[in-house]
Amino acid sequence: MAEQRGTVGGPVLTEWFAKADLHTLDVYESLGGYSALRKVVTTMTAQQVIDEVKISGLRGRGGADFPTAMKWSFVPKDHPGPKYIVVNADESEPGSAKDRYLMENSPHALIEGAAIASFAIGGHQAWIYIRGEYDLPYEMLRDAIAEAHAKGYLGDHPFGADHALDVRLYRGHGAYICGEETALLESLEGKRAQPRSRPPFPAVKGAWGLPTAVNNVETLSTVPWIIRHGGAEYASRGTEKAKGTRMVTVSGDVKKPGNYEIEIGVTYRDIIEGLAGGMLPGRKLKVFWPGGSSAKVLPASMLDTSTDLDGLKALGTMGGSGGIIVMDDSHCVVKAAARLLRFYAFESCGKCTPCRVGGNWAVRTYDRIMANEGSQLELGILERVSDGLQNGRCLCGLGDAAGWVIESTMRHFHDEYEDHCLRHTCNVGRALAHA
Amino acid sequence: MTALSAHLIDEIKALPARYPQPRSAVMPALDLAQEELGYLTPEAMTEVATALQLDAGYVEGVATFYTLFHLEPIGKHRFYMCTNLSCTLRGAEELVEHLRGAIGVHEAGDVSKDGLFSYEEVECMGACEYAPMCRVDHRYHYDLTAEKIDGLVAERRAPASAPVQASAPHPSPAHKRDEDVTSGLLPDGERGASSPPKKRAPRKKKADG
């Protein structure tokens, strides 16, 4: 039996996760599920829904951290034809598994949230774009959608109201870039997933050329709770500017990896040493990625950093998609960076030259370094390639993320890079002065 | 003689109507073709293109972009081994090497002599709390060890000893789910035929909503 690894019975998202068979409509509804959708379609206007979510302060949990209510309000109200909610369930950020955890435990929460969001933008259809590897969540969502239709909670007259709502599924087929919203839309339209240049933004010209809001699984799964309890109740949690709770996935060298629901503002020490049980016996923390592999690394000395999203931005990193990858002193930072650059180079869609060429250039450089063929030259190349990948030189963030891995690991662990490049040694296992 | 069966072509022709624009049917169609053949041959892609009234080169362009489409023969059971950072920190590289020995192949993409197995190293599959992990036959397997790999291989070599397949186990709720639910699942090619689990609504094959 694979035991549940993460929060059950947390304040918001995981509130009901201890209940058996929560994935069924009967259990979900018995706890209060679908009361939010009922309230929305029978008693509220679209603007009232947006206003309530605005009060909550909810921000997108896919990594971009954009205010959800604002995103919905950008979708033109007077547009005559179809408008869409597209759910980004393509979770592929290394270190992030929380959307899978949410969908496997409570598929109806996502469906209810997606339906509420559709209502809020004046649309009738939500499309869940789910990564192809997620077989189990796909099957659970498919069954849950069928249950909701059978009950009349989705369909032409949900809860008897005169506003048709439907939620549909679309499976991805393996491409990290589909997590980028415009690449996802291309893929949904049956194309190679290459990001679009903006403007036009999806709110104006999104899926199939029509107004679209793209929201993350966790974001939408939070919405029913906000409607049930009120935006103010949600906003009473978290920090002054980053409200509420969020999911983090802790993985790597910790005793208790898992998906934890945290109140925004707790520190990484609270998460890594508290929730995740700390380091393995005899090991010391060396470095952690605070928000997926694309977030700039923080060394062990910064363990007391707050999960406050604005604070992380001020540090030059981000809370991202919540994937916290923890590495201890038995692992080599240069090797880890080399592995991640292989990932970014492989997943580059090839559209922008800096990303397509720079990623592979970095991989070849790391290959030489790992083969003990490095020198001062390689250190210089990595710095230049890192710079070339960043600062808006690419259409989407993939290039930037690749550059950040190089830059941040070199900044905090230059001695390890020097060991590899100049002395052809690896200091793994040796205590670091700054760790 | 066509590469794809007549009824599959019919099924593919019915796909475009499910989407706001017909082009969205290309990936679901390729999915069906791959499920029938095991991998996508040039002939199959051409037939998909014809059925969807698309250019064959366009369809191939889509197929080559996504890693879950296979353009070469693969084993009946494909091991997708995550070797991204969280899994590598917990020994994924050693497990890949062990898997190679267990299924008797030299490198990624090779098919074992009996046609049963192949593997590839893949990027993060979003189950990092259970690292190291892999995906085989549409199910995830967690906390991998060399012994678990051996077990996954052995039960696919001798399906007779695996649990009866008449009632493919449905995932129980996550907090009490058996990680090894695959043992009773049918191989890829027969996936659409597995028995409906409890409380499942009438099942449309590969229904998208």
mmCIF file of C-alpha atoms in Angstrom, chain A residues 18-347:
data_model
loop_
_atom_site.group_PDB
_atom_site.id
_atom_site.type_symbol
_atom_site.label_atom_id
_atom_site.label_comp_id
_atom_site.label_asym_id
_atom_site.label_seq_id
_atom_site.Cartn_x
_atom_site.Cartn_y
_atom_site.Cartn_z
ATOM 1 C CA ALA A 18 -8.941 12.165 5.455
ATOM 2 C CA LYS A 19 -12.385 11.034 4.318
ATOM 3 C CA ALA A 20 -12.579 7.712 2.539
ATOM 4 C CA ASP A 21 -13.887 7.771 -1.027
ATOM 5 C CA LEU A 22 -13.726 11.564 -1.290
ATOM 6 C CA HIS A 23 -13.261 11.061 -5.029
ATOM 7 C CA THR A 24 -16.893 9.962 -5.323
ATOM 8 C CA LEU A 25 -19.627 12.533 -5.744
ATOM 9 C CA ASP A 26 -21.651 11.098 -2.858
ATOM 10 C CA VAL A 27 -18.918 11.593 -0.292
ATOM 11 C CA TYR A 28 -17.790 14.922 -1.727
ATOM 12 C CA GLU A 29 -21.335 16.250 -1.639
ATOM 13 C CA SER A 30 -22.068 14.896 1.837
ATOM 14 C CA LEU A 31 -19.257 17.088 3.169
ATOM 15 C CA GLY A 32 -20.522 20.220 1.460
ATOM 16 C CA GLY A 33 -19.149 19.735 -2.038
ATOM 17 C CA TYR A 34 -21.031 21.385 -4.891
ATOM 18 C CA SER A 35 -22.791 23.746 -2.480
ATOM 19 C CA ALA A 36 -20.545 26.503 -3.843
ATOM 20 C CA LEU A 37 -21.494 25.815 -7.451
ATOM 21 C CA ARG A 38 -25.145 25.619 -6.459
ATOM 22 C CA LYS A 39 -24.898 28.966 -4.706
ATOM 23 C CA VAL A 40 -23.077 30.543 -7.640
ATOM 24 C CA VAL A 41 -25.430 29.477 -10.421
ATOM 25 C CA THR A 42 -28.649 30.002 -8.470
ATOM 26 C CA THR A 43 -27.964 33.154 -6.451
ATOM 27 C CA MET A 44 -24.932 35.042 -7.742
ATOM 28 C CA THR A 45 -23.941 37.107 -10.738
ATOM 29 C CA ALA A 46 -20.663 36.603 -12.559
ATOM 30 C CA GLN A 47 -19.382 39.903 -11.172
ATOM 31 C CA GLN A 48 -20.230 38.860 -7.612
ATOM 32 C CA VAL A 49 -18.165 35.685 -8.059
ATOM 33 C CA ILE A 50 -15.211 37.683 -9.354
ATOM 34 C CA ASP A 51 -15.585 40.168 -6.489
ATOM 35 C CA GLU A 52 -15.607 37.415 -3.871
ATOM 36 C CA VAL A 53 -12.461 35.845 -5.311
ATOM 37 C CA LYS A 54 -10.893 39.292 -5.480
ATOM 38 C CA ILE A 55 -11.523 39.766 -1.743
ATOM 39 C CA SER A 56 -9.814 36.414 -1.104
ATOM 40 C CA GLY A 57 -6.615 37.674 -2.713
ATOM 41 C CA LEU A 58 -6.166 34.319 -4.443
ATOM 42 C CA ARG A 59 -3.203 34.279 -6.815
ATOM 43 C CA GLY A 60 -2.394 31.699 -9.466
ATOM 44 C CA ARG A 61 -0.641 28.635 -8.088
ATOM 45 C CA GLY A 62 0.868 27.400 -11.325
ATOM 46 C CA GLY A 63 3.928 29.523 -10.800
ATOM 47 C CA ALA A 64 3.067 32.912 -12.284
ATOM 48 C CA ASP A 65 1.362 34.110 -9.101
ATOM 49 C CA PHE A 66 -1.085 36.338 -10.977
ATOM 50 C CA PRO A 67 -4.284 37.500 -9.195
ATOM 51 C CA THR A 68 -7.025 35.097 -10.229
ATOM 52 C CA ALA A 69 -9.926 37.534 -10.092
ATOM 53 C CA MET A 70 -8.020 39.995 -12.250
ATOM 54 C CA LYS A 71 -7.294 37.301 -14.806
ATOM 55 C CA TRP A 72 -10.996 36.481 -15.025
ATOM 56 C CA SER A 73 -11.953 40.136 -15.301
ATOM 57 C CA PHE A 74 -9.690 40.536 -18.355
ATOM 58 C CA VAL A 75 -11.958 38.225 -20.357
ATOM 59 C CA PRO A 76 -14.267 40.571 -22.293
ATOM 60 C CA LYS A 77 -17.768 40.499 -20.849
ATOM 61 C CA ASP A 78 -19.492 41.577 -24.033
ATOM 62 C CA HIS A 79 -17.902 38.978 -26.281
ATOM 63 C CA PRO A 80 -20.773 37.324 -28.124
ATOM 64 C CA GLY A 81 -19.393 33.854 -28.863
ATOM 65 C CA PRO A 82 -17.890 31.084 -26.732
ATOM 66 C CA LYS A 83 -15.340 31.825 -24.009
ATOM 67 C CA TYR A 84 -13.287 29.212 -22.257
ATOM 68 C CA ILE A 85 -11.692 28.308 -18.994
ATOM 69 C CA VAL A 86 -8.668 26.139 -19.690
ATOM 70 C CA VAL A 87 -7.291 24.243 -16.725
ATOM 71 C CA ASN A 88 -3.568 23.762 -16.746
ATOM 72 C CA ALA A 89 -3.210 20.210 -15.396
ATOM 73 C CA ASP A 90 0.023 19.632 -17.261
ATOM 74 C CA GLU A 91 2.050 19.688 -14.038
ATOM 75 C CA SER A 92 5.572 18.954 -15.236
ATOM 76 C CA GLU A 93 7.820 21.210 -13.201
ATOM 77 C CA PRO A 94 10.532 19.026 -11.692
ATOM 78 C CA GLY A 95 9.805 18.689 -7.992
ATOM 79 C CA SER A 96 6.107 19.536 -8.227
ATOM 80 C CA ALA A 97 3.485 16.848 -7.635
ATOM 81 C CA LYS A 98 0.785 18.761 -5.790
ATOM 82 C CA ASP A 99 -1.719 19.004 -8.631
ATOM 83 C CA ARG A 100 -1.620 15.220 -9.008
ATOM 84 C CA TYR A 101 -2.195 14.901 -5.259
ATOM 85 C CA LEU A 102 -5.178 17.244 -5.413
ATOM 86 C CA MET A 103 -6.764 15.581 -8.442
ATOM 87 C CA GLU A 104 -6.310 12.058 -7.091
ATOM 88 C CA ASN A 105 -7.849 12.939 -3.771
ATOM 89 C CA SER A 106 -10.556 15.362 -4.749
ATOM 90 C CA PRO A 107 -11.325 15.451 -8.481
ATOM 91 C CA HIS A 108 -14.726 17.015 -7.826
ATOM 92 C CA ALA A 109 -13.140 20.076 -6.198
ATOM 93 C CA LEU A 110 -11.354 20.851 -9.456
ATOM 94 C CA ILE A 111 -14.479 20.225 -11.512
ATOM 95 C CA GLU A 112 -16.544 22.430 -9.232
ATOM 96 C CA GLY A 113 -13.900 25.165 -9.334
ATOM 97 C CA ALA A 114 -13.635 24.995 -13.111
ATOM 98 C CA ALA A 115 -17.413 25.265 -13.461
ATOM 99 C CA ILE A 116 -17.523 28.273 -11.112
ATOM 100 C CA ALA A 117 -14.721 29.923 -13.089
ATOM 101 C CA SER A 118 -16.596 29.322 -16.347
ATOM 102 C CA PHE A 119 -19.637 31.020 -14.856
ATOM 103 C CA ALA A 120 -17.509 33.921 -13.646
ATOM 104 C CA ILE A 121 -16.190 34.729 -17.129
ATOM 105 C CA GLY A 122 -19.602 34.225 -18.715
ATOM 106 C CA GLY A 123 -18.511 31.014 -20.407
ATOM 107 C CA HIS A 124 -20.039 27.587 -20.619
ATOM 108 C CA GLN A 125 -17.174 25.218 -21.154
ATOM 109 C CA ALA A 126 -13.984 24.431 -19.272
ATOM 110 C CA TRP A 127 -11.239 22.276 -20.762
ATOM 111 C CA ILE A 128 -8.883 20.418 -18.463
ATOM 112 C CA TYR A 129 -5.593 19.873 -20.260
ATOM 113 C CA ILE A 130 -3.993 17.033 -18.324
ATOM 114 C CA ARG A 131 -0.560 15.594 -18.956
ATOM 115 C CA GLY A 132 -0.597 12.225 -20.657
ATOM 116 C CA GLU A 133 1.364 10.461 -17.938
ATOM 117 C CA TYR A 134 -1.380 11.175 -15.396
ATOM 118 C CA ASP A 135 -3.464 8.094 -16.181
ATOM 119 C CA LEU A 136 -5.030 7.742 -12.765
ATOM 120 C CA PRO A 137 -6.040 11.392 -12.292
ATOM 121 C CA TYR A 138 -7.407 11.354 -15.838
ATOM 122 C CA GLU A 139 -9.582 8.348 -15.122
ATOM 123 C CA MET A 140 -10.773 9.814 -11.845
ATOM 124 C CA LEU A 141 -11.664 13.131 -13.462
ATOM 125 C CA ARG A 142 -13.427 11.382 -16.325
ATOM 126 C CA ASP A 143 -15.530 9.367 -13.908
ATOM 127 C CA ALA A 144 -16.184 12.399 -11.707
ATOM 128 C CA ILE A 145 -17.346 14.500 -14.664
ATOM 129 C CA ALA A 146 -19.722 11.705 -15.665
ATOM 130 C CA GLU A 147 -21.080 11.618 -12.108
ATOM 131 C CA ALA A 148 -21.622 15.372 -12.094
ATOM 132 C CA HIS A 149 -23.473 15.184 -15.409
ATOM 133 C CA ALA A 150 -25.611 12.300 -14.195
ATOM 134 C CA LYS A 151 -26.636 14.331 -11.145
ATOM 135 C CA GLY A 152 -27.423 17.395 -13.228
ATOM 136 C CA TYR A 153 -24.696 19.491 -11.638
ATOM 137 C CA LEU A 154 -23.154 19.960 -15.066
ATOM 138 C CA GLY A 155 -25.140 20.186 -18.270
ATOM 139 C CA ASP A 156 -27.699 22.512 -19.796
ATOM 140 C CA HIS A 157 -29.319 23.510 -16.520
ATOM 141 C CA PRO A 158 -26.963 22.921 -13.591
ATOM 142 C CA PHE A 159 -29.021 22.953 -10.386
ATOM 143 C CA GLY A 160 -31.930 24.019 -12.549
ATOM 144 C CA ALA A 161 -30.252 27.292 -13.476
ATOM 145 C CA ASP A 162 -30.296 28.737 -16.924
ATOM 146 C CA HIS A 163 -26.558 28.742 -17.515
ATOM 147 C CA ALA A 164 -25.149 25.661 -19.249
ATOM 148 C CA LEU A 165 -21.855 24.395 -17.827
ATOM 149 C CA ASP A 166 -19.605 21.627 -19.023
ATOM 150 C CA VAL A 167 -16.128 20.413 -18.142
ATOM 151 C CA ARG A 168 -14.141 18.444 -20.691
ATOM 152 C CA LEU A 169 -10.817 16.665 -20.716
ATOM 153 C CA TYR A 170 -7.923 16.808 -23.125
ATOM 154 C CA ARG A 171 -4.838 14.680 -22.700
ATOM 155 C CA GLY A 172 -1.325 15.928 -23.337
ATOM 156 C CA HIS A 173 1.316 13.619 -24.756
ATOM 157 C CA GLY A 174 4.559 14.489 -23.082
ATOM 158 C CA ALA A 175 6.065 17.966 -23.332
ATOM 159 C CA TYR A 176 7.156 20.136 -20.407
ATOM 160 C CA ILE A 177 6.550 23.255 -22.468
ATOM 161 C CA CYS A 178 2.794 22.609 -22.339
ATOM 162 C CA GLY A 179 2.841 24.007 -18.822
ATOM 163 C CA GLU A 180 3.429 27.400 -20.439
ATOM 164 C CA GLU A 181 -0.063 28.695 -21.070
ATOM 165 C CA THR A 182 0.198 29.714 -24.706
ATOM 166 C CA ALA A 183 2.071 26.516 -25.600
ATOM 167 C CA LEU A 184 -0.700 24.622 -23.845
ATOM 168 C CA LEU A 185 -3.279 26.407 -25.990
ATOM 169 C CA GLU A 186 -1.364 25.511 -29.146
ATOM 170 C CA SER A 187 -1.317 21.888 -28.028
ATOM 171 C CA LEU A 188 -5.026 21.964 -27.225
ATOM 172 C CA GLU A 189 -5.593 23.128 -30.781
ATOM 173 C CA GLY A 190 -3.739 20.093 -32.131
ATOM 174 C CA LYS A 191 -0.406 21.721 -32.841
ATOM 175 C CA ARG A 192 3.198 21.423 -31.779
ATOM 176 C CA ALA A 193 3.354 23.125 -28.405
ATOM 177 C CA GLN A 194 5.344 26.258 -29.098
ATOM 178 C CA PRO A 195 4.623 29.404 -27.095
ATOM 179 C CA ARG A 196 2.877 32.298 -28.806
ATOM 180 C CA SER A 197 4.114 35.839 -28.756
ATOM 181 C CA ARG A 198 1.961 38.190 -26.736
ATOM 182 C CA PRO A 199 -0.079 40.314 -27.263
ATOM 183 C CA PRO A 200 -2.705 39.189 -27.985
ATOM 184 C CA PHE A 201 -3.106 37.665 -24.544
ATOM 185 C CA PRO A 202 -5.241 34.554 -24.013
ATOM 186 C CA ALA A 203 -7.947 36.655 -22.343
ATOM 187 C CA VAL A 204 -8.590 38.215 -25.741
ATOM 188 C CA LYS A 205 -7.444 35.491 -28.106
ATOM 189 C CA GLY A 206 -6.906 32.168 -26.382
ATOM 190 C CA ALA A 207 -8.129 28.652 -27.088
ATOM 191 C CA TRP A 208 -9.304 28.301 -30.674
ATOM 192 C CA GLY A 209 -8.866 32.057 -31.077
ATOM 193 C CA LEU A 210 -11.497 32.862 -28.459
ATOM 194 C CA PRO A 211 -11.309 34.645 -25.080
ATOM 195 C CA THR A 212 -9.805 32.290 -22.522
ATOM 196 C CA ALA A 213 -8.591 32.270 -18.950
ATOM 197 C CA VAL A 214 -5.984 29.616 -18.160
ATOM 198 C CA ASN A 215 -5.921 28.569 -14.502
ATOM 199 C CA ASN A 216 -3.900 26.041 -12.556
ATOM 200 C CA VAL A 217 -5.437 22.971 -10.859
ATOM 201 C CA GLU A 218 -4.665 24.176 -7.344
ATOM 202 C CA THR A 219 -6.008 27.661 -8.042
ATOM 203 C CA LEU A 220 -9.372 26.349 -9.203
ATOM 204 C CA SER A 221 -9.534 23.689 -6.490
ATOM 205 C CA THR A 222 -9.353 26.531 -3.966
ATOM 206 C CA VAL A 223 -12.284 28.451 -5.443
ATOM 207 C CA PRO A 224 -15.177 26.345 -4.049
ATOM 208 C CA TRP A 225 -13.785 26.800 -0.530
ATOM 209 C CA ILE A 226 -13.627 30.572 -1.055
ATOM 210 C CA ILE A 227 -17.254 30.650 -2.183
ATOM 211 C CA ARG A 228 -18.355 28.478 0.755
ATOM 212 C CA HIS A 229 -16.490 30.390 3.437
ATOM 213 C CA GLY A 230 -16.166 33.826 1.878
ATOM 214 C CA GLY A 231 -13.174 35.616 0.429
ATOM 215 C CA ALA A 232 -12.448 37.403 3.702
ATOM 216 C CA GLU A 233 -12.044 34.132 5.575
ATOM 217 C CA TYR A 234 -9.474 32.967 3.016
ATOM 218 C CA ALA A 235 -7.707 36.312 3.128
ATOM 219 C CA SER A 236 -7.380 36.059 6.922
ATOM 220 C CA ARG A 237 -4.675 33.446 6.323
ATOM 221 C CA GLY A 238 -1.258 34.004 4.863
ATOM 222 C CA THR A 239 0.704 37.242 4.784
ATOM 223 C CA GLU A 240 -0.513 40.747 4.174
ATOM 224 C CA LYS A 241 -0.069 40.546 0.436
ATOM 225 C CA ALA A 242 0.162 36.805 -0.261
ATOM 226 C CA LYS A 243 -3.074 35.452 1.093
ATOM 227 C CA GLY A 244 -4.247 32.028 2.021
ATOM 228 C CA THR A 245 -2.704 28.599 1.939
ATOM 229 C CA ARG A 246 -0.937 26.703 -0.788
ATOM 230 C CA MET A 247 0.419 23.277 -1.553
ATOM 231 C CA VAL A 248 4.115 22.500 -1.588
ATOM 232 C CA THR A 249 5.743 19.257 -2.654
ATOM 233 C CA VAL A 250 8.861 18.402 -0.686
ATOM 234 C CA SER A 251 11.145 15.891 -2.357
ATOM 235 C CA GLY A 252 14.749 14.776 -2.327
ATOM 236 C CA ASP A 253 16.903 14.206 0.727
ATOM 237 C CA VAL A 254 14.340 14.532 3.522
ATOM 238 C CA LYS A 255 12.864 11.985 5.897
ATOM 239 C CA LYS A 256 9.233 12.607 4.946
ATOM 240 C CA PRO A 257 8.759 13.733 1.365
ATOM 241 C CA GLY A 258 5.177 14.746 0.664
ATOM 242 C CA ASN A 259 2.578 17.250 -0.503
ATOM 243 C CA TYR A 260 1.908 19.658 2.328
ATOM 244 C CA GLU A 261 -0.656 22.391 2.659
ATOM 245 C CA ILE A 262 0.994 25.387 4.253
ATOM 246 C CA GLU A 263 -0.150 28.796 5.306
ATOM 247 C CA ILE A 264 1.788 31.234 3.162
ATOM 248 C CA GLY A 265 4.401 32.927 5.309
ATOM 249 C CA VAL A 266 5.802 29.930 7.157
ATOM 250 C CA THR A 267 9.515 29.476 6.623
ATOM 251 C CA TYR A 268 11.327 26.836 4.630
ATOM 252 C CA ARG A 269 12.734 25.640 7.942
ATOM 253 C CA ASP A 270 9.170 25.001 9.128
ATOM 254 C CA ILE A 271 8.547 22.940 5.992
ATOM 255 C CA ILE A 272 11.814 21.075 5.551
ATOM 256 C CA GLU A 273 12.662 20.446 9.210
ATOM 257 C CA GLY A 274 9.088 20.395 10.467
ATOM 258 C CA LEU A 275 6.633 18.902 8.008
ATOM 259 C CA ALA A 276 9.177 16.920 6.022
ATOM 260 C CA GLY A 277 10.955 15.614 9.110
ATOM 261 C CA GLY A 278 14.354 17.100 8.394
ATOM 262 C CA MET A 279 17.404 15.550 6.857
ATOM 263 C CA LEU A 280 18.346 11.898 6.723
ATOM 264 C CA PRO A 281 20.506 10.665 9.634
ATOM 265 C CA GLY A 282 24.041 12.004 9.562
ATOM 266 C CA ARG A 283 23.418 14.350 6.667
ATOM 267 C CA LYS A 284 23.339 18.118 6.466
ATOM 268 C CA LEU A 285 21.248 20.355 4.254
ATOM 269 C CA LYS A 286 23.271 21.845 1.428
ATOM 270 C CA VAL A 287 20.821 23.560 -0.888
ATOM 271 C CA PHE A 288 17.146 23.694 -1.822
ATOM 272 C CA TRP A 289 15.054 24.775 -4.765
ATOM 273 C CA PRO A 290 12.232 26.818 -3.192
ATOM 274 C CA GLY A 291 9.672 26.558 -6.007
ATOM 275 C CA GLY A 292 10.434 23.902 -8.576
ATOM 276 C CA SER A 293 13.677 23.378 -10.460
ATOM 277 C CA SER A 294 13.083 26.685 -12.237
ATOM 278 C CA ALA A 295 13.375 28.713 -9.040
ATOM 279 C CA LYS A 296 16.828 29.992 -8.191
ATOM 280 C CA VAL A 297 18.421 27.850 -5.494
ATOM 281 C CA LEU A 298 18.855 28.950 -1.903
ATOM 282 C CA PRO A 299 21.756 27.617 0.205
ATOM 283 C CA ALA A 300 21.251 26.043 3.630
ATOM 284 C CA SER A 301 22.088 29.352 5.299
ATOM 285 C CA MET A 302 18.814 30.761 3.938
ATOM 286 C CA LEU A 303 16.589 28.106 5.461
ATOM 287 C CA ASP A 304 14.717 30.711 7.499
ATOM 288 C CA THR A 305 13.465 32.403 4.343
ATOM 289 C CA SER A 306 9.709 32.950 4.401
ATOM 290 C CA THR A 307 7.424 31.350 1.821
ATOM 291 C CA ASP A 308 5.916 34.793 1.336
ATOM 292 C CA LEU A 309 5.707 35.093 -2.424
ATOM 293 C CA ASP A 310 6.728 38.729 -2.593
ATOM 294 C CA GLY A 311 9.636 38.131 -0.251
ATOM 295 C CA LEU A 312 10.896 35.349 -2.501
ATOM 296 C CA LYS A 313 10.625 37.637 -5.506
ATOM 297 C CA ALA A 314 12.653 40.242 -3.675
ATOM 298 C CA LEU A 315 15.351 37.607 -3.185
ATOM 299 C CA GLY A 316 15.377 37.022 -6.928
ATOM 300 C CA THR A 317 13.795 33.596 -6.669
ATOM 301 C CA MET A 318 10.170 32.477 -6.499
ATOM 302 C CA GLY A 319 7.590 30.260 -4.864
ATOM 303 C CA GLY A 320 6.803 28.984 -8.338
ATOM 304 C CA SER A 321 4.751 25.846 -8.485
ATOM 305 C CA GLY A 322 5.620 24.900 -4.910
ATOM 306 C CA GLY A 323 8.065 22.108 -5.655
ATOM 307 C CA ILE A 324 10.730 22.174 -2.945
ATOM 308 C CA ILE A 325 13.674 19.988 -3.898
ATOM 309 C CA VAL A 326 16.022 19.376 -0.997
ATOM 310 C CA MET A 327 19.615 18.282 -1.426
ATOM 311 C CA ASP A 328 22.028 17.312 1.315
ATOM 312 C CA ASP A 329 25.799 17.336 1.609
ATOM 313 C CA SER A 330 26.171 13.899 0.038
ATOM 314 C CA HIS A 331 25.229 15.273 -3.371
ATOM 315 C CA CYS A 332 27.141 17.417 -5.823
ATOM 316 C CA VAL A 333 25.621 20.737 -6.887
ATOM 317 C CA VAL A 334 27.429 20.761 -10.225
ATOM 318 C CA LYS A 335 26.112 17.330 -11.107
ATOM 319 C CA ALA A 336 22.601 18.384 -10.106
ATOM 320 C CA ALA A 337 22.823 21.501 -12.269
ATOM 321 C CA ALA A 338 24.154 19.426 -15.154
ATOM 322 C CA ARG A 339 21.164 17.095 -14.839
ATOM 323 C CA LEU A 340 18.709 19.992 -14.822
ATOM 324 C CA LEU A 341 20.311 21.628 -17.848
ATOM 325 C CA ARG A 342 19.896 18.344 -19.700
ATOM 326 C CA PHE A 343 16.209 18.628 -18.822
ATOM 327 C CA TYR A 344 15.816 22.209 -20.035
ATOM 328 C CA ALA A 345 17.737 21.567 -23.250
ATOM 329 C CA PHE A 346 15.653 18.473 -23.992
ATOM 330 C CA GLU A 347 12.384 20.254 -23.279
#
